[in-house]
PDB file of C-alpha atoms in Angstrom:
ATOM      1  CA  UNK A1086       0.000   0.000   0.000  1.00  0.00           C
ATOM      2  CA  UNK A1087       1.962   3.044  -1.211  1.00  0.00           C
ATOM      3  CA  UNK A1088       1.419   6.437   0.427  1.00  0.00           C
ATOM      4  CA  UNK A1089      -0.187   4.882   3.510  1.00  0.00           C
ATOM      5  CA  UNK A1090      -2.762   7.185   5.112  1.00  0.00           C
ATOM      6  CA  UNK A1091      -3.555   6.983   8.821  1.00  0.00           C
ATOM      7  CA  UNK A1092      -7.186   7.967   8.219  1.00  0.00           C
ATOM      8  CA  UNK A1093      -7.914   5.029   5.925  1.00  0.00           C
ATOM      9  CA  UNK A1094      -9.621   2.249   7.845  1.00  0.00           C
ATOM     10  CA  UNK A1095     -10.290  -0.112   4.922  1.00  0.00           C
ATOM     11  CA  UNK A1096      -7.384  -2.082   3.433  1.00  0.00           C
ATOM     12  CA  UNK A1097      -7.432  -3.121  -0.249  1.00  0.00           C
ATOM     13  CA  UNK A1098      -8.300  -6.648  -1.323  1.00  0.00           C
ATOM     14  CA  UNK A1099      -9.963  -8.417  -4.243  1.00  0.00           C
ATOM     15  CA  UNK A1100     -12.393 -11.308  -4.636  1.00  0.00           C
ATOM     16  CA  UNK A1101     -12.629 -13.674  -7.609  1.00  0.00           C
ATOM     17  CA  UNK A1102     -16.046 -14.870  -8.806  1.00  0.00           C
ATOM     18  CA  UNK A1103     -15.779 -17.771 -11.234  1.00  0.00           C
ATOM     19  CA  UNK A1104     -18.726 -18.985 -13.340  1.00  0.00           C
ATOM     20  CA  UNK A1105     -19.991 -22.552 -13.098  1.00  0.00           C
ATOM     21  CA  UNK A1106     -19.771 -22.811 -16.877  1.00  0.00           C
ATOM     22  CA  UNK A1107     -17.181 -20.749 -18.750  1.00  0.00           C
ATOM     23  CA  UNK A1108     -18.477 -19.035 -21.889  1.00  0.00           C
ATOM     24  CA  UNK A1109     -15.549 -16.645 -22.379  1.00  0.00           C
ATOM     25  CA  UNK A1110     -11.956 -16.555 -21.174  1.00  0.00           C
ATOM     26  CA  UNK A1111     -12.168 -12.813 -20.578  1.00  0.00           C
ATOM     27  CA  UNK A1112     -12.260 -11.291 -17.097  1.00  0.00           C
ATOM     28  CA  UNK A1113     -14.432  -8.446 -15.811  1.00  0.00           C
ATOM     29  CA  UNK A1114     -13.028  -6.291 -12.993  1.00  0.00           C
ATOM     30  CA  UNK A1115     -15.686  -4.581 -10.838  1.00  0.00           C
ATOM     31  CA  UNK A1116     -15.161  -1.311  -8.950  1.00  0.00           C
ATOM     32  CA  UNK A1117     -18.073  -0.500  -6.591  1.00  0.00           C
ATOM     33  CA  UNK A1118     -18.881   3.125  -5.811  1.00  0.00           C
ATOM     34  CA  UNK A1119     -19.237   4.900  -2.496  1.00  0.00           C
ATOM     35  CA  UNK A1120     -17.934   8.425  -3.011  1.00  0.00           C
ATOM     36  CA  UNK A1121     -14.383   7.284  -2.157  1.00  0.00           C
ATOM     37  CA  UNK A1122     -15.575   7.260   1.476  1.00  0.00           C
ATOM     38  CA  UNK A1123     -16.697   3.616   1.465  1.00  0.00           C
ATOM     39  CA  UNK A1124     -17.103   0.691  -0.929  1.00  0.00           C
ATOM     40  CA  UNK A1125     -20.743  -0.016  -1.800  1.00  0.00           C
ATOM     41  CA  UNK A1126     -20.881  -3.742  -1.290  1.00  0.00           C
ATOM     42  CA  UNK A1127     -22.631  -5.948  -2.120  1.00  0.00           C
ATOM     43  CA  UNK A1128     -24.912  -3.768  -4.265  1.00  0.00           C
ATOM     44  CA  UNK A1129     -22.335  -2.588  -6.781  1.00  0.00           C
ATOM     45  CA  UNK A1130     -19.838  -5.387  -6.257  1.00  0.00           C
ATOM     46  CA  UNK A1131     -20.830  -8.969  -5.504  1.00  0.00           C
ATOM     47  CA  UNK A1132     -24.245  -8.751  -7.168  1.00  0.00           C
ATOM     48  CA  UNK A1133     -22.708  -7.314 -10.328  1.00  0.00           C
ATOM     49  CA  UNK A1134     -19.983  -9.975 -10.405  1.00  0.00           C
ATOM     50  CA  UNK A1135     -22.604 -12.683 -10.061  1.00  0.00           C
ATOM     51  CA  UNK A1136     -24.497 -11.283 -13.047  1.00  0.00           C
ATOM     52  CA  UNK A1137     -21.389 -11.605 -15.197  1.00  0.00           C
ATOM     53  CA  UNK A1138     -20.993 -15.156 -13.877  1.00  0.00           C
ATOM     54  CA  UNK A1139     -24.495 -15.947 -15.136  1.00  0.00           C
ATOM     55  CA  UNK A1140     -23.216 -15.285 -18.646  1.00  0.00           C
ATOM     56  CA  UNK A1141     -20.125 -17.413 -18.197  1.00  0.00           C
ATOM     57  CA  UNK A1142     -17.620 -14.638 -17.456  1.00  0.00           C
ATOM     58  CA  UNK A1143     -15.209 -14.522 -14.529  1.00  0.00           C
ATOM     59  CA  UNK A1144     -15.321 -11.364 -12.445  1.00  0.00           C
ATOM     60  CA  UNK A1145     -13.130  -9.800  -9.771  1.00  0.00           C
ATOM     61  CA  UNK A1146     -14.478  -7.298  -7.244  1.00  0.00           C
ATOM     62  CA  UNK A1147     -11.865  -4.807  -6.052  1.00  0.00           C
ATOM     63  CA  UNK A1148     -12.104  -3.263  -2.592  1.00  0.00           C
ATOM     64  CA  UNK A1149      -9.915  -0.176  -2.613  1.00  0.00           C
ATOM     65  CA  UNK A1150      -8.752   1.891   0.338  1.00  0.00           C
ATOM     66  CA  UNK A1151     -11.268   4.249   1.921  1.00  0.00           C
ATOM     67  CA  UNK A1152     -11.967   6.885   3.027  1.00  0.00           C
ATOM     68  CA  UNK A1153     -10.146   9.061   0.529  1.00  0.00           C
ATOM     69  CA  UNK A1154      -6.604  10.190   1.380  1.00  0.00           C
ATOM     70  CA  UNK A1155      -5.736  13.456   3.080  1.00  0.00           C
ATOM     71  CA  UNK A1156      -3.723  16.016   1.124  1.00  0.00           C
ATOM     72  CA  UNK A1157      -4.018  14.062  -2.126  1.00  0.00           C
ATOM     73  CA  UNK A1158      -6.676  13.824  -4.849  1.00  0.00           C
ATOM     74  CA  UNK A1159      -9.699  11.925  -3.558  1.00  0.00           C
ATOM     75  CA  UNK A1160      -9.228   9.125  -6.092  1.00  0.00           C
ATOM     76  CA  UNK A1161      -5.478   8.632  -5.630  1.00  0.00           C
ATOM     77  CA  UNK A1162      -5.311   5.703  -3.197  1.00  0.00           C
ATOM     78  CA  UNK A1163      -8.074   3.928  -5.098  1.00  0.00           C
ATOM     79  CA  UNK A1164      -6.236   4.493  -8.386  1.00  0.00           C
ATOM     80  CA  UNK A1165      -3.064   2.982  -6.928  1.00  0.00           C
ATOM     81  CA  UNK A1166      -5.019  -0.008  -5.643  1.00  0.00           C
ATOM     82  CA  UNK A1167      -6.853  -0.371  -8.948  1.00  0.00           C
ATOM     83  CA  UNK A1168      -3.675  -0.417 -11.044  1.00  0.00           C
ATOM     84  CA  UNK A1169      -2.185  -3.038  -8.750  1.00  0.00           C
ATOM     85  CA  UNK A1170      -5.411  -5.074  -8.844  1.00  0.00           C
ATOM     86  CA  UNK A1171      -5.528  -5.099 -12.648  1.00  0.00           C
ATOM     87  CA  UNK A1172      -1.949  -6.380 -12.733  1.00  0.00           C
ATOM     88  CA  UNK A1173      -2.801  -9.063 -10.166  1.00  0.00           C
ATOM     89  CA  UNK A1174      -5.850 -10.064 -12.218  1.00  0.00           C
ATOM     90  CA  UNK A1175      -3.657 -10.277 -15.302  1.00  0.00           C
ATOM     91  CA  UNK A1176      -1.251 -12.568 -13.444  1.00  0.00           C
ATOM     92  CA  UNK A1177      -4.058 -14.616 -11.895  1.00  0.00           C
ATOM     93  CA  UNK A1178      -5.973 -14.999 -15.144  1.00  0.00           C
ATOM     94  CA  UNK A1179      -3.185 -16.986 -16.724  1.00  0.00           C
ATOM     95  CA  UNK A1180      -3.007 -19.301 -13.707  1.00  0.00           C
ATOM     96  CA  UNK A1181      -6.764 -19.891 -13.874  1.00  0.00           C
ATOM     97  CA  UNK A1182      -6.744 -20.698 -17.585  1.00  0.00           C
ATOM     98  CA  UNK A1183      -8.273 -17.330 -18.509  1.00  0.00           C
ATOM     99  CA  UNK A1184      -7.049 -14.764 -21.032  1.00  0.00           C
ATOM    100  CA  UNK A1185      -4.673 -12.210 -19.452  1.00  0.00           C
ATOM    101  CA  UNK A1186      -4.931 -10.080 -22.585  1.00  0.00           C
ATOM    102  CA  UNK A1187      -8.711  -9.676 -22.365  1.00  0.00           C
ATOM    103  CA  UNK A1188      -9.544  -7.751 -19.196  1.00  0.00           C
ATOM    104  CA  UNK A1189     -12.131  -5.015 -18.794  1.00  0.00           C
ATOM    105  CA  UNK A1190     -13.482  -2.968 -15.911  1.00  0.00           C
ATOM    106  CA  UNK A1191     -16.903  -1.732 -14.841  1.00  0.00           C
ATOM    107  CA  UNK A1192     -17.421   0.860 -12.129  1.00  0.00           C
ATOM    108  CA  UNK A1193     -20.317   2.699 -10.519  1.00  0.00           C
ATOM    109  CA  UNK A1194     -20.308   6.364  -9.437  1.00  0.00           C
ATOM    110  CA  UNK A1195     -16.894   6.826  -7.744  1.00  0.00           C
ATOM    111  CA  UNK A1196     -16.074   3.399  -9.183  1.00  0.00           C
ATOM    112  CA  UNK A1197     -16.986   4.788 -12.604  1.00  0.00           C
ATOM    113  CA  UNK A1198     -14.616   7.672 -11.993  1.00  0.00           C
ATOM    114  CA  UNK A1199     -11.970   5.105 -11.048  1.00  0.00           C
ATOM    115  CA  UNK A1200     -12.629   3.116 -14.245  1.00  0.00           C
ATOM    116  CA  UNK A1201     -11.992   6.254 -16.282  1.00  0.00           C
ATOM    117  CA  UNK A1202      -8.700   6.881 -14.470  1.00  0.00           C
ATOM    118  CA  UNK A1203      -7.625   3.300 -15.174  1.00  0.00           C
ATOM    119  CA  UNK A1204      -8.828   3.317 -18.776  1.00  0.00           C
ATOM    120  CA  UNK A1205      -7.449   6.694 -19.849  1.00  0.00           C
ATOM    121  CA  UNK A1206      -4.091   6.798 -18.045  1.00  0.00           C
ATOM    122  CA  UNK A1207      -2.797   3.223 -17.812  1.00  0.00           C
ATOM    123  CA  UNK A1208       0.536   4.303 -19.304  1.00  0.00           C
ATOM    124  CA  UNK A1209       1.277   6.405 -16.181  1.00  0.00           C
ATOM    125  CA  UNK A1210       2.267   4.383 -13.083  1.00  0.00           C
ATOM    126  CA  UNK A1211       0.302   5.416  -9.992  1.00  0.00           C
ATOM    127  CA  UNK A1212       2.979   4.006  -7.673  1.00  0.00           C
ATOM    128  CA  UNK A1213       6.601   2.842  -7.737  1.00  0.00           C
ATOM    129  CA  UNK A1214       7.367  -0.744  -8.751  1.00  0.00           C
ATOM    130  CA  UNK A1215       6.983  -3.271  -5.920  1.00  0.00           C
ATOM    131  CA  UNK A1216       7.765  -6.617  -7.566  1.00  0.00           C
ATOM    132  CA  UNK A1217       7.596  -8.530 -10.859  1.00  0.00           C
ATOM    133  CA  UNK A1218       3.792  -8.192 -10.949  1.00  0.00           C
ATOM    134  CA  UNK A1219       4.298  -4.498 -11.617  1.00  0.00           C
ATOM    135  CA  UNK A1220       6.144  -5.368 -14.819  1.00  0.00           C
ATOM    136  CA  UNK A1221       2.768  -6.411 -16.237  1.00  0.00           C
ATOM    137  CA  UNK A1222       0.621  -3.767 -17.970  1.00  0.00           C
ATOM    138  CA  UNK A1223      -2.405  -2.352 -16.176  1.00  0.00           C
ATOM    139  CA  UNK A1224      -4.194  -1.486 -19.413  1.00  0.00           C
ATOM    140  CA  UNK A1225      -7.800  -2.484 -20.081  1.00  0.00           C
ATOM    141  CA  UNK A1226      -9.319  -3.880 -23.248  1.00  0.00           C
ATOM    142  CA  UNK A1227     -12.706  -2.275 -22.525  1.00  0.00           C
ATOM    143  CA  UNK A1228     -14.289  -0.097 -19.858  1.00  0.00           C
ATOM    144  CA  UNK A1229     -17.855   0.414 -18.618  1.00  0.00           C
ATOM    145  CA  UNK A1230     -18.355   3.617 -16.583  1.00  0.00           C
ATOM    146  CA  UNK A1231     -21.839   3.574 -15.017  1.00  0.00           C
ATOM    147  CA  UNK A1232     -23.044   7.015 -13.844  1.00  0.00           C
ATOM    148  CA  UNK A1233     -19.366   8.009 -13.311  1.00  0.00           C
ATOM    149  CA  UNK A1234     -18.781  10.670 -10.666  1.00  0.00           C
ATOM    150  CA  UNK A1235     -16.628  13.827 -10.995  1.00  0.00           C
ATOM    151  CA  UNK A1236     -15.971  13.620 -14.711  1.00  0.00           C
ATOM    152  CA  UNK A1237     -16.496  17.359 -15.144  1.00  0.00           C
ATOM    153  CA  UNK A1238     -14.723  20.298 -13.510  1.00  0.00           C
ATOM    154  CA  UNK A1239     -17.162  21.617 -10.937  1.00  0.00           C
ATOM    155  CA  UNK A1240     -19.380  18.581 -11.525  1.00  0.00           C
ATOM    156  CA  UNK A1241     -21.919  20.618 -13.524  1.00  0.00           C
ATOM    157  CA  UNK A1242     -23.045  20.496 -17.148  1.00  0.00           C
ATOM    158  CA  UNK A1243     -21.044  23.631 -17.941  1.00  0.00           C
ATOM    159  CA  UNK A1244     -17.717  22.146 -16.883  1.00  0.00           C
ATOM    160  CA  UNK A1245     -15.105  20.580 -19.088  1.00  0.00           C
ATOM    161  CA  UNK A1246     -13.615  17.142 -18.526  1.00  0.00           C
ATOM    162  CA  UNK A1247     -11.254  17.055 -15.552  1.00  0.00           C
ATOM    163  CA  UNK A1248      -7.635  17.308 -16.653  1.00  0.00           C
ATOM    164  CA  UNK A1249      -6.538  14.196 -14.741  1.00  0.00           C
ATOM    165  CA  UNK A1250      -8.015  11.943 -17.420  1.00  0.00           C
ATOM    166  CA  UNK A1251      -5.206  11.568 -19.948  1.00  0.00           C
ATOM    167  CA  UNK A1252      -7.015   9.734 -22.780  1.00  0.00           C
ATOM    168  CA  UNK A1253      -3.684   8.140 -23.661  1.00  0.00           C
ATOM    169  CA  UNK A1254      -2.896   5.818 -26.560  1.00  0.00           C
ATOM    170  CA  UNK A1255      -3.915   2.735 -24.542  1.00  0.00           C
ATOM    171  CA  UNK A1256      -7.461   4.040 -23.955  1.00  0.00           C
ATOM    172  CA  UNK A1257      -9.941   1.264 -24.876  1.00  0.00           C
ATOM    173  CA  UNK A1258     -13.520   1.250 -26.218  1.00  0.00           C
ATOM    174  CA  UNK A1259     -16.128   2.101 -23.590  1.00  0.00           C
ATOM    175  CA  UNK A1260     -19.813   1.686 -22.814  1.00  0.00           C
ATOM    176  CA  UNK A1261     -21.398   4.505 -20.799  1.00  0.00           C
ATOM    177  CA  UNK A1262     -24.695   4.167 -18.900  1.00  0.00           C
ATOM    178  CA  UNK A1263     -26.173   7.209 -17.175  1.00  0.00           C
ATOM    179  CA  UNK A1264     -29.531   8.560 -16.021  1.00  0.00           C
ATOM    180  CA  UNK A1265     -30.237  11.946 -17.609  1.00  0.00           C
ATOM    181  CA  UNK A1266     -31.780  13.250 -14.370  1.00  0.00           C
ATOM    182  CA  UNK A1267     -28.721  12.412 -12.255  1.00  0.00           C
ATOM    183  CA  UNK A1268     -28.157  15.278  -9.801  1.00  0.00           C
ATOM    184  CA  UNK A1269     -25.096  13.735  -8.153  1.00  0.00           C
ATOM    185  CA  UNK A1270     -23.070  12.966 -11.283  1.00  0.00           C
ATOM    186  CA  UNK A1271     -24.394  14.928 -14.286  1.00  0.00           C
ATOM    187  CA  UNK A1272     -24.950  12.805 -17.381  1.00  0.00           C
ATOM    188  CA  UNK A1273     -23.032  15.355 -19.443  1.00  0.00           C
ATOM    189  CA  UNK A1274     -19.887  13.877 -17.923  1.00  0.00           C
ATOM    190  CA  UNK A1275     -20.506  10.656 -19.811  1.00  0.00           C
ATOM    191  CA  UNK A1276     -21.594  12.565 -22.922  1.00  0.00           C
ATOM    192  CA  UNK A1277     -18.437  14.680 -23.007  1.00  0.00           C
ATOM    193  CA  UNK A1278     -16.158  11.706 -22.314  1.00  0.00           C
ATOM    194  CA  UNK A1279     -17.913   9.787 -25.112  1.00  0.00           C
ATOM    195  CA  UNK A1280     -17.400  12.786 -27.415  1.00  0.00           C
ATOM    196  CA  UNK A1281     -13.682  12.911 -26.584  1.00  0.00           C
ATOM    197  CA  UNK A1282     -13.352   9.223 -27.423  1.00  0.00           C
ATOM    198  CA  UNK A1283     -15.144   9.723 -30.745  1.00  0.00           C
ATOM    199  CA  UNK A1284     -12.704  12.516 -31.567  1.00  0.00           C
ATOM    200  CA  UNK A1285      -9.911   9.991 -30.933  1.00  0.00           C
ATOM    201  CA  UNK A1286     -11.514   7.521 -33.328  1.00  0.00           C
ATOM    202  CA  UNK A1287     -12.521   5.130 -30.538  1.00  0.00           C
ATOM    203  CA  UNK A1288     -15.987   3.727 -31.106  1.00  0.00           C
ATOM    204  CA  UNK A1289     -18.063   3.611 -27.937  1.00  0.00           C
ATOM    205  CA  UNK A1290     -21.610   3.076 -26.736  1.00  0.00           C
ATOM    206  CA  UNK A1291     -23.533   5.753 -24.833  1.00  0.00           C
ATOM    207  CA  UNK A1292     -26.891   5.095 -23.173  1.00  0.00           C
ATOM    208  CA  UNK A1293     -28.727   7.851 -21.309  1.00  0.00           C
ATOM    209  CA  UNK A1294     -31.930   6.882 -19.516  1.00  0.00           C
ATOM    210  CA  UNK A1295     -34.798   9.368 -19.569  1.00  0.00           C
ATOM    211  CA  UNK A1296     -35.841  10.674 -16.161  1.00  0.00           C
ATOM    212  CA  UNK A1297     -33.477   8.409 -14.233  1.00  0.00           C
ATOM    213  CA  UNK A1298     -31.194   9.574 -11.455  1.00  0.00           C
ATOM    214  CA  UNK A1299     -28.107   8.300  -9.696  1.00  0.00           C
ATOM    215  CA  UNK A1300     -28.073   4.549  -8.925  1.00  0.00           C
ATOM    216  CA  UNK A1301     -31.019   4.109 -11.298  1.00  0.00           C
ATOM    217  CA  UNK A1302     -30.959   0.309 -10.987  1.00  0.00           C
ATOM    218  CA  UNK A1303     -32.077   0.475  -7.350  1.00  0.00           C
ATOM    219  CA  UNK A1304     -35.405   2.060  -8.312  1.00  0.00           C
ATOM    220  CA  UNK A1305     -35.857   0.290 -11.636  1.00  0.00           C
ATOM    221  CA  UNK A1306     -39.191   0.074 -13.447  1.00  0.00           C
ATOM    222  CA  UNK A1307     -40.022  -3.057 -15.394  1.00  0.00           C
ATOM    223  CA  UNK A1308     -39.741  -2.683 -19.149  1.00  0.00           C
ATOM    224  CA  UNK A1309     -37.483   0.379 -18.981  1.00  0.00           C
ATOM    225  CA  UNK A1310     -33.764   0.883 -19.415  1.00  0.00           C
ATOM    226  CA  UNK A1311     -33.367   1.154 -15.649  1.00  0.00           C
ATOM    227  CA  UNK A1312     -34.273  -2.545 -15.435  1.00  0.00           C
ATOM    228  CA  UNK A1313     -32.596  -3.757 -18.646  1.00  0.00           C
ATOM    229  CA  UNK A1314     -29.345  -1.808 -18.361  1.00  0.00           C
ATOM    230  CA  UNK A1315     -27.249  -4.976 -18.183  1.00  0.00           C
ATOM    231  CA  UNK A1316     -28.499  -5.957 -21.647  1.00  0.00           C
ATOM    232  CA  UNK A1317     -26.750  -2.883 -23.040  1.00  0.00           C
ATOM    233  CA  UNK A1318     -23.464  -4.277 -21.717  1.00  0.00           C
ATOM    234  CA  UNK A1319     -24.082  -7.613 -23.399  1.00  0.00           C
ATOM    235  CA  UNK A1320     -24.771  -5.791 -26.670  1.00  0.00           C
ATOM    236  CA  UNK A1321     -21.542  -3.846 -26.233  1.00  0.00           C
ATOM    237  CA  UNK A1322     -19.637  -7.078 -25.770  1.00  0.00           C
ATOM    238  CA  UNK A1323     -21.118  -8.462 -28.981  1.00  0.00           C
ATOM    239  CA  UNK A1324     -20.426  -5.358 -31.066  1.00  0.00           C
ATOM    240  CA  UNK A1325     -17.342  -3.649 -29.724  1.00  0.00           C
ATOM    241  CA  UNK A1326     -15.406  -5.532 -27.094  1.00  0.00           C
ATOM    242  CA  UNK A1327     -12.522  -7.868 -28.001  1.00  0.00           C
ATOM    243  CA  UNK A1328     -13.788 -10.796 -25.966  1.00  0.00           C
ATOM    244  CA  UNK A1329     -12.019 -14.116 -26.480  1.00  0.00           C
TER     245      UNK A1329
END
């Protein structure tokens, strides 16, 4: 744990969820939300991993350090933990007979913010090398930010994308899901990130749900996108993602 903070009561760890029947050798990393003050388990972690398992995909839920560090950007400890976790997943995938070159990440709210940090700046190390695991890349082959938090300066529609997101050459295709009535994380954050990716020539999916707010899946209505949001991910996998 680099840059140890005395205020952080939760240590980082990760949990593997393996499907009963393997349909793909790819691995889905899951970053729950929680405002970088907590990790929202099991709602945005275990339950999500189990849904991927239903479709034959292995998943790994990452518990990053919380609450956020003092005197550093709120995401920084989580970003360090996330880069390390992706490298550990890459190492573990090979041992489990999975594809270490086909790893994606999904994140919710603060976890969506964390996914964007991992996806757009994997070429910049968040911490100094610890061991041979850190010789592995922490890049992603796809990313799924779900109502990502703090994408815009000032967190309002008028803001531009925060400068911390590098959108480097290793940035992968993405699938954004966001309620257009989200008052905690404005949907324009996803729209503007999607636009930046299009300008880079990276094809991505963007789904905005009419009248839905933050954590739309917890108040889902049958027959609407708030209830069928996971189907959009499956479509993304079929159309865009390099699953093997």
